[in-house]
Short mmCIF file of C-alpha atoms in Angstrom, two decimals:
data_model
loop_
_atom_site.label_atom_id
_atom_site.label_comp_id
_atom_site.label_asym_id
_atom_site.label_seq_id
_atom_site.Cartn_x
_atom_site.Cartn_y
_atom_site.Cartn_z
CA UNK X 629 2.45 166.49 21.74
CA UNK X 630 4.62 165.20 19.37
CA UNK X 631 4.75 161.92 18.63
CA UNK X 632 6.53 159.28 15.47
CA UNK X 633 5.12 156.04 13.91
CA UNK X 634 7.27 153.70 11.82
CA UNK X 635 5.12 151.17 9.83
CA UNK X 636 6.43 147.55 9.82
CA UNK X 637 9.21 146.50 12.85
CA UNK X 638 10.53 143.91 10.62
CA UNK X 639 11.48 144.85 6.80
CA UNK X 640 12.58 141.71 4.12
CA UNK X 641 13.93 143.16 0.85
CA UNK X 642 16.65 141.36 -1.16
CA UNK X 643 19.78 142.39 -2.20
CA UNK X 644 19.72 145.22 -4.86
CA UNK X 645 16.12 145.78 -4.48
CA UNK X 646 14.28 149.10 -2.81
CA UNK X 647 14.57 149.94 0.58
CA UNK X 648 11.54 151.86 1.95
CA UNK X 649 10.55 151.96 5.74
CA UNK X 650 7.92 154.11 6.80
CA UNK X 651 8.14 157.14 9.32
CA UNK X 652 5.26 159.44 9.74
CA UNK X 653 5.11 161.95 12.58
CA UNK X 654 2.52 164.52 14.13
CA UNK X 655 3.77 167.71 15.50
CA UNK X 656 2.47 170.85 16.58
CA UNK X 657 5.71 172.92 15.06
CA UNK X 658 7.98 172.51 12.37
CA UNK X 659 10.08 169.51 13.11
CA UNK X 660 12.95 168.29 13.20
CA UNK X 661 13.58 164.71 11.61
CA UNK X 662 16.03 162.46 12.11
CA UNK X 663 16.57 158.89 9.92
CA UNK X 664 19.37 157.44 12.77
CA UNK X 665 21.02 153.45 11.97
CA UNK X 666 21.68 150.70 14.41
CA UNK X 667 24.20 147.99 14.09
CA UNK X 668 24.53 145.13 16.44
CA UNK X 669 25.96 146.04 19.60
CA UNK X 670 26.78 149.72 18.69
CA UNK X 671 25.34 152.66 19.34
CA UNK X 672 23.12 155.36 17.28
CA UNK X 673 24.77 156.60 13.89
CA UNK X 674 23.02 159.49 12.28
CA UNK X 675 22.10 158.86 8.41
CA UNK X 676 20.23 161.82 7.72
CA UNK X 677 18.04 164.92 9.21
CA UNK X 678 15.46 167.55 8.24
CA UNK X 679 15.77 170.60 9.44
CA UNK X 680 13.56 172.78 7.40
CA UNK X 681 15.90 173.20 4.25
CA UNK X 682 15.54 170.93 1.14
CA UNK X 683 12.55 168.64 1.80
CA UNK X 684 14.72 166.05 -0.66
CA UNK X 685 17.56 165.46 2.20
CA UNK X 686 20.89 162.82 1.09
CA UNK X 687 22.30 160.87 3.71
CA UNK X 688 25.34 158.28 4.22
CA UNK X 689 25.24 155.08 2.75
CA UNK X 690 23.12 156.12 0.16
CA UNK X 691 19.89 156.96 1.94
CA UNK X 692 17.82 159.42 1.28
CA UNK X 693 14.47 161.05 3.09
CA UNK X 694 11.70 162.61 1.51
CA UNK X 695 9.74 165.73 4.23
CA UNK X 696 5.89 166.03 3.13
CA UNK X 697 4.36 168.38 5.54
CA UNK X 698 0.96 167.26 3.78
CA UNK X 699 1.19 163.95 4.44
CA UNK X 700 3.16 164.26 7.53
CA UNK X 701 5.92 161.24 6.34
CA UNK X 702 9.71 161.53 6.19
CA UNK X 703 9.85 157.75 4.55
CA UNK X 704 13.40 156.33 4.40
CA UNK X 705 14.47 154.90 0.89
CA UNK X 706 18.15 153.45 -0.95
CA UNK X 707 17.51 152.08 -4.51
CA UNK X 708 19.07 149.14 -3.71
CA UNK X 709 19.86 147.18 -0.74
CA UNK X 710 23.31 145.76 0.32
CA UNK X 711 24.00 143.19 2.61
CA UNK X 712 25.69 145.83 5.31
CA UNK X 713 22.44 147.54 5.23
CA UNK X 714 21.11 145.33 7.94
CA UNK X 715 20.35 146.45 11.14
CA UNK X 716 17.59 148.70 13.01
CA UNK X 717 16.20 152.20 11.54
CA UNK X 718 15.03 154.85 13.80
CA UNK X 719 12.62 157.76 13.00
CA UNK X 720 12.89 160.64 15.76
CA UNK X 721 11.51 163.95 16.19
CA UNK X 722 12.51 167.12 17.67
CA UNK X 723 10.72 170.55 17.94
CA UNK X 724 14.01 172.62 17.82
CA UNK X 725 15.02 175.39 19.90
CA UNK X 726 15.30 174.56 23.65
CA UNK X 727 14.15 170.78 22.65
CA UNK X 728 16.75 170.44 20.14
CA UNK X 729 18.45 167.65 21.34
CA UNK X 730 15.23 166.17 23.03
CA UNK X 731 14.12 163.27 21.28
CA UNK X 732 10.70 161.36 20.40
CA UNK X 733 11.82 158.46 18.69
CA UNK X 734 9.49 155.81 16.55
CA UNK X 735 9.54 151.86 17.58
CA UNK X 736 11.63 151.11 15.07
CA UNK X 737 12.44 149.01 12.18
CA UNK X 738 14.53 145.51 11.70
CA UNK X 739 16.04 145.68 8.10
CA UNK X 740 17.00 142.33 6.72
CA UNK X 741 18.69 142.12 3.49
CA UNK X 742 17.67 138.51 1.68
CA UNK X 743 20.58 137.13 -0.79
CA UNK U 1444 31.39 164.31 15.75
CA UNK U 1445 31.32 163.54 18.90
CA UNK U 1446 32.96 160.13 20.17
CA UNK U 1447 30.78 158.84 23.03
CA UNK U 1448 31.57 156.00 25.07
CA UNK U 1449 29.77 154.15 27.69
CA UNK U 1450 30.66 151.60 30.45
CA UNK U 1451 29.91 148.94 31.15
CA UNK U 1452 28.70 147.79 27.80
CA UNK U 1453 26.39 145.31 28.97
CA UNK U 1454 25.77 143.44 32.53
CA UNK U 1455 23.93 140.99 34.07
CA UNK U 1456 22.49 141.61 37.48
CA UNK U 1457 20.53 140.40 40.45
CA UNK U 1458 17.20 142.16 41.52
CA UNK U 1459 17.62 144.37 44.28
CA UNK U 1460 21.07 145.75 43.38
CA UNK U 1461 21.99 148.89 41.89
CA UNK U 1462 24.12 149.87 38.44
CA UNK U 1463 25.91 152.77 37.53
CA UNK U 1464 26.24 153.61 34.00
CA UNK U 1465 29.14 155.87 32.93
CA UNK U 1466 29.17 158.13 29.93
CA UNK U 1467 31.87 159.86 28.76
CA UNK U 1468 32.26 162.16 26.00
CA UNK U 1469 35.32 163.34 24.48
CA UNK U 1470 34.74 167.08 24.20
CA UNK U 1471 33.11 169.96 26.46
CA UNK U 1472 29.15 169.80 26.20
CA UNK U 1473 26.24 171.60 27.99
CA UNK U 1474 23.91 168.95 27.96
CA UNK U 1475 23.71 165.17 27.80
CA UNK U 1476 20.57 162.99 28.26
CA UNK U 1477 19.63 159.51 29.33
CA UNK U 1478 17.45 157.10 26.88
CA UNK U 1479 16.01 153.86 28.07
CA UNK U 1480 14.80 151.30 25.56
CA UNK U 1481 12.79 148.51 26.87
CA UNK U 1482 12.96 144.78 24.78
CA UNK U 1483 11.23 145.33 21.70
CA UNK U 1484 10.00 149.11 22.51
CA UNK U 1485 11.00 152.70 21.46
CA UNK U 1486 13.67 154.74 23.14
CA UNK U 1487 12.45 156.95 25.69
CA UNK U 1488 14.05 160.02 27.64
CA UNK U 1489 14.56 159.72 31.15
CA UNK U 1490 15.96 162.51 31.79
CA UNK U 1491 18.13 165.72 31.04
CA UNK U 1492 21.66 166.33 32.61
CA UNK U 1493 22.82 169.66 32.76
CA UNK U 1494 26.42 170.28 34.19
CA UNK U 1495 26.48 172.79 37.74
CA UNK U 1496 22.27 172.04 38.18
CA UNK U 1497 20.38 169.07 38.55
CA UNK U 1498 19.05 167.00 36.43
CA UNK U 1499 15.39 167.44 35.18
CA UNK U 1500 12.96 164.08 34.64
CA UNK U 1501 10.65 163.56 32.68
CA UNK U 1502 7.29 162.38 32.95
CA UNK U 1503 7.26 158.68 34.75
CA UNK U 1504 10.88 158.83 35.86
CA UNK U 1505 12.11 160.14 39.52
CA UNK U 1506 15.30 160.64 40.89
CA UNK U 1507 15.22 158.16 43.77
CA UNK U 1508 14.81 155.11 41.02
CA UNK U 1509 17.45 156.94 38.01
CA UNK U 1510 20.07 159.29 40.11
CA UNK U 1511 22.50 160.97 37.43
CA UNK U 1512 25.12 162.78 38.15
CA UNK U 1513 26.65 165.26 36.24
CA UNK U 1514 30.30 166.80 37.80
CA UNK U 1515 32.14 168.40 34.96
CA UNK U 1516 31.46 168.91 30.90
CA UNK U 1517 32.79 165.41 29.72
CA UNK U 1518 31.26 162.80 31.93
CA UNK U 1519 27.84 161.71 33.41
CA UNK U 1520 26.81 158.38 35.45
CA UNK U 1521 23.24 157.08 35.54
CA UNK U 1522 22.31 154.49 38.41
CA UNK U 1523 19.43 152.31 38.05
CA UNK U 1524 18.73 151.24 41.79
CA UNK U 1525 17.01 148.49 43.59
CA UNK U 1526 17.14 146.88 40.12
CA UNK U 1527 13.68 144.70 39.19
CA UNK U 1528 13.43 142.49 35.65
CA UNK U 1529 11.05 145.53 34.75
CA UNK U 1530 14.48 147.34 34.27
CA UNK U 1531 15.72 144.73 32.30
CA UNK U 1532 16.72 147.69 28.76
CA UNK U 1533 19.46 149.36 26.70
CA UNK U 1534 19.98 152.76 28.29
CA UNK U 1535 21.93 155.16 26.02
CA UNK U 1536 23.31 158.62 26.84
CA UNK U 1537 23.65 161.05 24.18
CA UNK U 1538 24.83 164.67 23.90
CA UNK U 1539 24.59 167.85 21.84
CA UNK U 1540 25.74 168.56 19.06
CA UNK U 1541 29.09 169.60 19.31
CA UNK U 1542 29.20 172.85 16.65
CA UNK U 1543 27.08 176.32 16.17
CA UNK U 1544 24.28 175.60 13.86
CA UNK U 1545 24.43 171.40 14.63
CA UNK U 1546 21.08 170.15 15.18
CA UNK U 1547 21.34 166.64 16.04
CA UNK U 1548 22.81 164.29 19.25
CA UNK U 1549 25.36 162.13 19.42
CA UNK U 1550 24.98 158.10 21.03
CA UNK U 1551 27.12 156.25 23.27
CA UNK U 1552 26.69 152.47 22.25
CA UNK U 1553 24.27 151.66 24.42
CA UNK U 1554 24.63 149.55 28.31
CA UNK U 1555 22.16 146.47 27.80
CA UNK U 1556 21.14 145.44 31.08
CA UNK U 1557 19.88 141.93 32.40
CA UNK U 1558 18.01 142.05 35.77
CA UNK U 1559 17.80 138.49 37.08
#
């Protein structure tokens, strides 16, 4: 069964300062990864996926997602933090084909950007 | 991508009662799921909605409590009856992507609902 772990519901950086939150997965088949963002009162925007190209994958906002299959992680990192950056990060999971679109998703993580 | 929008966006409601969600997408998709996503918890699948079949639930979710509906390619309602506090969540339907080759879903914004 597949499941995801994020590491840390509740992130503190400061403004211009690293972003990293944690998302490491088990799965019996080549995943699919998803990095998705969560703004007050709005629904799910997708910042980046894995889908078993370029283990280096680019996202909006300046995001970015690192696959290692040997350490089973697809951490979530931006050089530095802005103020809109705050809100809740989701790690999900997928195994493709016919469960594509099926989700496992990790708890979560509260970003807070410090002044 | 897809625009997804959901109604009502949030409500407050006694134990007991029932809620339909609505979920409306603005192009033609095969399938569309329902997410729950309990205070302070992970989202979880409830269930799958397929248009012209019904819908298929996963483990810990049954009909009688979630009914969906799912009557054309655009639109799908999810009732949460004979509410409790326990149902007290954000429940989010998403859909396929919407082009050959896309491999992720698309969210509606979310219905938060209070069970009083």
């Amino acid at each position: 069964a597949q499941s995801v772990t994020q590491l840390g519901s509740h992130v503190s950086v400061s403004e211009g300062a690293l972003v990293l939150l944690r998302c490491n997965y088990s799965s019996s088949v080549p995943p699919y990864l998803f990095w998705y963002v969560q703004y007050p009162n709005q629904g799910l925007q997708l910042l980046l996926k894995y889908t078993s190209a370029a283990t280096l994958v680019k996202g909006i906002n300046g995001f970015e997602a690192e696959f290692k299959k040997s350490e089973t992680s697809f951490h979530l990192t931006k050089p530095s933090a802005h103020m809109s950056d705050a809100a809740e990060y989701f790690c999900a999971v997928s195994p493709g084909g016919s469960g594509t679109y099926k989700y496992i998703f990790g708890t979560g993580t509260r970003l807070k950007v410090l002044a | 991508s897809a625009v997804i929008s959901q109604k009502p966006s949030r409500d407050i409601c006694q134990r007991g009662t029932s809620l339909t969600i609505q979920c409306q997408v603005d192009s033609q998709v095969t399938m569309m799921f329902w997410y729950r996503q309990q205070p302070g918890q992970s989202l979880t699948l409830i269930a799958t909605a397929n248009q012209g079949s019904e819908a298929t639930y996963e483990s810990g979710f049954v009909i009688d409590k979630f009914p969906i509906s799912r009557p054309n390619l655009t639109f799908s309602t999810l009732t949460v009856s004979n509410m409790s506090p326990e149902d007290s969540s954000i429940y989010l339907c998403s859909a396929e992507g919407l082009s050959r080759g896309n491999t992720e879903a698309f969210f509606g914004q979310g219905t938060r609902l209070t069970v009083v």
